[in-house]
Amino acid sequence: MSDRPETIAIYPGSFDPVTRGHEDIARRCMKLTDTLIVAVAHTATQVKAPLFSVEERIELLTDVFAHEPRIKVMHFQGLLVQFAREVGATFVLRGLRAVSDFEYEFQMAQMNRELYGDLETVFLTPEHDFAFLSASLVREVASLGGDVSGFVSPLVLERMRERLEG
Ligand code: COA
């Protein structure tokens, strides 16, 4: 047995809904950490009118990662750095899709470092098939009747259909 302390990473976001892109980033990170906490933020910066409630998003994430025992799904209120301290996280994971993500991600990483200097931010890039994918685009395409079956898991697809048709 190794004496190395357990590595805990947090993958925060709004996940409205969880996409194949999020799944890809989370699975890639399992090479870097013992445990990954996928954490739904009650206060996300850019989501104004969510499609799913936080509870529904947690349910969908739990389903998507049901076969990944080292991935836990949680939610948090308030500051990410506070949550990171509470769970003893070593680093924050974020996905970087394109150059357009960079400025915002850089600002958040710097601000989080100001607030909690011991917390690192690690960026992973998705499989190139998912490099263009965003939860907001998935919501928009689905709401206009487009096929998003390649971009989300079957349960997410079913729940989106129910929500948008209901
Ligand atoms: N291009 C296309 N779509 C974009 C985008 C971009 N550059 N940036 C955001 N979006 C869209 C996407 O659909 C995105 O969802 P996706 O990335 O999951 O596909 C969606 O907007 C939501 O973005 P945002 O509101 O920024 O939320 P997030 O899911 O990226 O997570 C948190 C942001 C939760 C990490 C951050 O708000 C946070 O830490 N909140 C807690 C409070 C806190 O500590 N605030 C201080 C942070 S320094």
Short mmCIF file of C-alpha atoms and ligand atoms in Angstrom, two decimals:
data_model
loop_
_atom_site.label_atom_id
_atom_site.label_comp_id
_atom_site.label_asym_id
_atom_site.label_seq_id
_atom_site.Cartn_x
_atom_site.Cartn_y
_atom_site.Cartn_z
CA MET A 1 0.00 0.00 0.00
CA SER A 2 1.23 3.48 -0.85
CA ASP A 3 1.40 6.19 1.84
CA ARG A 4 0.52 8.82 -0.72
CA PRO A 5 -2.57 10.76 0.42
CA GLU A 6 -5.67 10.28 -1.65
CA THR A 7 -5.97 12.75 -4.52
CA ILE A 8 -9.39 14.39 -4.80
CA ALA A 9 -10.32 16.55 -7.76
CA ILE A 10 -13.45 18.62 -8.32
CA TYR A 11 -15.07 19.02 -11.72
CA PRO A 12 -17.45 21.94 -11.18
CA GLY A 13 -20.05 23.21 -13.60
CA SER A 14 -23.69 23.75 -14.31
CA PHE A 15 -24.10 20.49 -16.31
CA ASP A 16 -27.44 21.59 -17.74
CA PRO A 17 -27.45 18.90 -19.02
CA VAL A 18 -24.38 16.66 -18.78
CA THR A 19 -23.05 16.03 -22.31
CA ARG A 20 -20.73 13.45 -23.89
CA GLY A 21 -18.09 16.18 -23.74
CA HIS A 22 -18.34 16.38 -19.94
CA GLU A 23 -18.24 12.58 -19.72
CA ASP A 24 -15.10 12.49 -21.84
CA ILE A 25 -13.30 15.12 -19.73
CA ALA A 26 -14.26 13.39 -16.45
CA ARG A 27 -13.09 9.95 -17.65
CA ARG A 28 -9.79 11.36 -18.91
CA CYS A 29 -9.17 12.87 -15.48
CA MET A 30 -9.33 9.46 -13.78
CA LYS A 31 -5.69 8.94 -14.83
CA LEU A 32 -4.76 11.95 -12.68
CA THR A 33 -6.81 11.49 -9.51
CA ASP A 34 -8.08 8.81 -7.15
CA THR A 35 -11.48 10.41 -6.72
CA LEU A 36 -13.30 12.93 -8.88
CA ILE A 37 -16.20 14.91 -7.47
CA VAL A 38 -18.45 16.15 -10.24
CA ALA A 39 -20.04 19.15 -8.53
CA VAL A 40 -23.16 20.94 -9.73
CA ALA A 41 -22.98 24.63 -8.83
CA HIS A 42 -26.10 26.34 -7.56
CA THR A 43 -24.46 29.60 -8.66
CA ALA A 44 -23.09 29.25 -12.18
CA THR A 45 -21.96 32.33 -14.06
CA GLN A 46 -23.63 32.00 -17.44
CA VAL A 47 -26.72 29.84 -16.96
CA LYS A 48 -29.67 32.18 -16.70
CA ALA A 49 -32.72 29.98 -17.41
CA PRO A 50 -31.87 26.35 -16.64
CA LEU A 51 -33.62 23.47 -18.40
CA PHE A 52 -33.19 21.10 -15.44
CA SER A 53 -33.22 21.74 -11.70
CA VAL A 54 -30.06 21.04 -9.72
CA GLU A 55 -31.70 17.85 -8.36
CA GLU A 56 -32.52 16.66 -11.90
CA ARG A 57 -28.99 17.41 -13.10
CA ILE A 58 -27.59 15.41 -10.18
CA GLU A 59 -29.84 12.48 -11.07
CA LEU A 60 -28.67 12.54 -14.69
CA LEU A 61 -25.01 12.79 -13.70
CA THR A 62 -25.43 9.93 -11.22
CA ASP A 63 -26.89 7.79 -14.00
CA VAL A 64 -24.14 8.70 -16.47
CA PHE A 65 -21.35 7.85 -14.01
CA ALA A 66 -23.09 4.87 -12.36
CA HIS A 67 -20.31 2.49 -13.49
CA GLU A 68 -17.46 4.72 -12.33
CA PRO A 69 -17.02 4.02 -8.59
CA ARG A 70 -14.30 6.68 -8.27
CA ILE A 71 -16.56 9.43 -9.61
CA LYS A 72 -18.94 10.99 -7.06
CA VAL A 73 -21.68 13.49 -7.83
CA MET A 74 -22.33 16.35 -5.40
CA HIS A 75 -23.63 19.91 -5.45
CA PHE A 76 -22.46 23.07 -3.77
CA GLN A 77 -23.71 26.52 -2.81
CA GLY A 78 -21.51 29.59 -2.76
CA LEU A 79 -17.85 29.74 -3.61
CA LEU A 80 -16.07 26.87 -5.33
CA VAL A 81 -12.94 27.45 -3.22
CA GLN A 82 -14.97 27.00 -0.03
CA PHE A 83 -16.36 23.72 -1.30
CA ALA A 84 -12.84 22.66 -2.34
CA ARG A 85 -11.56 23.26 1.20
CA GLU A 86 -14.48 21.32 2.70
CA VAL A 87 -13.89 18.21 0.58
CA GLY A 88 -10.07 18.45 0.71
CA ALA A 89 -9.65 18.83 -3.05
CA THR A 90 -6.18 19.00 -4.57
CA PHE A 91 -7.22 20.48 -7.89
CA VAL A 92 -10.12 21.75 -9.95
CA LEU A 93 -10.73 20.19 -13.34
CA ARG A 94 -12.08 22.21 -16.25
CA GLY A 95 -12.51 21.32 -19.90
CA LEU A 96 -10.98 23.61 -22.52
CA ARG A 97 -12.70 23.39 -25.87
CA ALA A 98 -11.45 26.24 -27.99
CA VAL A 99 -9.55 29.48 -27.70
CA SER A 100 -12.88 31.17 -26.92
CA ASP A 101 -13.03 29.31 -23.58
CA PHE A 102 -9.57 30.42 -22.59
CA GLU A 103 -10.07 33.98 -21.36
CA TYR A 104 -12.98 33.12 -19.08
CA GLU A 105 -11.25 30.01 -17.76
CA PHE A 106 -8.03 31.90 -17.17
CA GLN A 107 -9.88 34.58 -15.19
CA MET A 108 -11.64 31.98 -13.05
CA ALA A 109 -8.43 30.05 -12.41
CA GLN A 110 -6.61 33.24 -11.37
CA MET A 111 -9.46 34.37 -9.13
CA ASN A 112 -9.67 30.96 -7.47
CA ARG A 113 -5.91 31.06 -6.88
CA GLU A 114 -6.25 34.50 -5.25
CA LEU A 115 -8.93 33.08 -2.99
CA TYR A 116 -7.20 29.77 -2.20
CA GLY A 117 -3.55 29.60 -3.20
CA ASP A 118 -3.16 25.85 -2.61
CA LEU A 119 -5.83 24.91 -5.12
CA GLU A 120 -4.60 24.20 -8.65
CA THR A 121 -6.70 24.27 -11.82
CA VAL A 122 -6.07 21.55 -14.39
CA PHE A 123 -7.41 21.87 -17.94
CA LEU A 124 -8.08 18.90 -20.16
CA THR A 125 -9.11 19.02 -23.79
CA PRO A 126 -11.92 16.80 -25.05
CA GLU A 127 -11.93 14.23 -27.83
CA HIS A 128 -11.97 16.27 -31.00
CA ASP A 129 -15.52 15.09 -31.86
CA PHE A 130 -16.71 17.00 -28.77
CA ALA A 131 -14.56 20.10 -29.15
CA PHE A 132 -17.50 22.14 -30.47
CA LEU A 133 -20.03 20.81 -27.97
CA SER A 134 -21.62 22.97 -25.27
CA ALA A 135 -24.60 22.34 -23.01
CA SER A 136 -26.22 25.56 -24.25
CA LEU A 137 -25.94 24.47 -27.90
CA VAL A 138 -27.39 21.06 -27.02
CA ARG A 139 -30.34 22.78 -25.30
CA GLU A 140 -30.89 25.12 -28.24
CA VAL A 141 -30.67 22.42 -30.94
CA ALA A 142 -32.98 20.08 -28.98
CA SER A 143 -35.52 22.84 -28.32
CA LEU A 144 -35.69 23.52 -32.07
CA GLY A 145 -36.29 19.85 -32.87
CA GLY A 146 -32.73 18.90 -33.87
CA ASP A 147 -31.22 15.48 -33.18
CA VAL A 148 -28.83 15.59 -30.21
CA SER A 149 -28.67 11.82 -29.67
CA GLY A 150 -24.94 11.77 -30.47
CA PHE A 151 -24.14 14.36 -27.84
CA VAL A 152 -25.89 13.14 -24.68
CA SER A 153 -26.52 9.82 -22.94
CA PRO A 154 -29.83 7.97 -23.57
CA LEU A 155 -31.41 9.00 -20.23
CA VAL A 156 -30.50 12.66 -20.77
CA LEU A 157 -32.01 12.45 -24.25
CA GLU A 158 -35.21 10.93 -22.88
CA ARG A 159 -35.50 13.57 -20.13
CA MET A 160 -34.87 16.38 -22.61
CA ARG A 161 -37.59 15.06 -24.90
CA GLU A 162 -40.05 14.83 -21.99
CA ARG A 163 -39.18 18.36 -20.84
CA LEU A 164 -39.28 19.96 -24.27
CA GLU A 165 -42.38 18.13 -25.52
CA GLY A 166 -44.21 18.18 -22.20
N1 COA B 1 -18.53 28.85 -25.50
C1 COA B 1 -19.72 28.22 -25.62
N2 COA B 1 -20.55 28.01 -24.59
C2 COA B 1 -20.18 28.46 -23.40
C3 COA B 1 -18.95 29.12 -23.18
C4 COA B 1 -18.10 29.32 -24.31
N3 COA B 1 -16.95 29.94 -24.19
N4 COA B 1 -18.84 29.43 -21.89
C5 COA B 1 -19.97 28.98 -21.31
N5 COA B 1 -20.78 28.42 -22.22
C6 COA B 1 -22.10 27.86 -22.00
C7 COA B 1 -22.02 26.40 -22.04
O1 COA B 1 -23.21 25.83 -22.43
C8 COA B 1 -21.74 26.10 -20.60
O2 COA B 1 -21.98 24.80 -20.29
P1 COA B 1 -20.91 23.65 -20.65
O3 COA B 1 -19.54 24.25 -20.57
O4 COA B 1 -21.18 22.73 -19.52
O5 COA B 1 -21.23 23.10 -21.98
C9 COA B 1 -22.74 27.02 -19.97
O6 COA B 1 -22.62 28.21 -20.73
C10 COA B 1 -22.54 27.34 -18.54
O7 COA B 1 -21.38 28.06 -18.34
P2 COA B 1 -21.08 28.69 -16.89
O8 COA B 1 -22.24 29.40 -16.35
O9 COA B 1 -19.77 29.36 -16.98
O10 COA B 1 -21.01 27.47 -15.98
P3 COA B 1 -20.01 26.35 -16.02
O11 COA B 1 -20.81 25.15 -16.20
O12 COA B 1 -18.89 26.61 -16.98
O13 COA B 1 -19.39 26.44 -14.52
C11 COA B 1 -18.59 27.38 -12.46
C12 COA B 1 -18.91 27.65 -13.93
C13 COA B 1 -19.71 26.63 -11.78
C14 COA B 1 -17.31 26.57 -12.36
C15 COA B 1 -18.36 28.75 -11.78
O14 COA B 1 -19.45 29.60 -12.07
C16 COA B 1 -18.23 28.63 -10.26
O15 COA B 1 -17.18 28.25 -9.77
N6 COA B 1 -19.32 28.95 -9.52
C17 COA B 1 -19.33 28.91 -8.06
C18 COA B 1 -19.26 30.34 -7.50
C19 COA B 1 -17.83 30.84 -7.53
O16 COA B 1 -16.93 30.32 -6.88
N7 COA B 1 -17.61 31.90 -8.32
C20 COA B 1 -16.30 32.48 -8.48
C21 COA B 1 -15.57 31.77 -9.58
S1 COA B 1 -13.96 32.47 -9.82
#
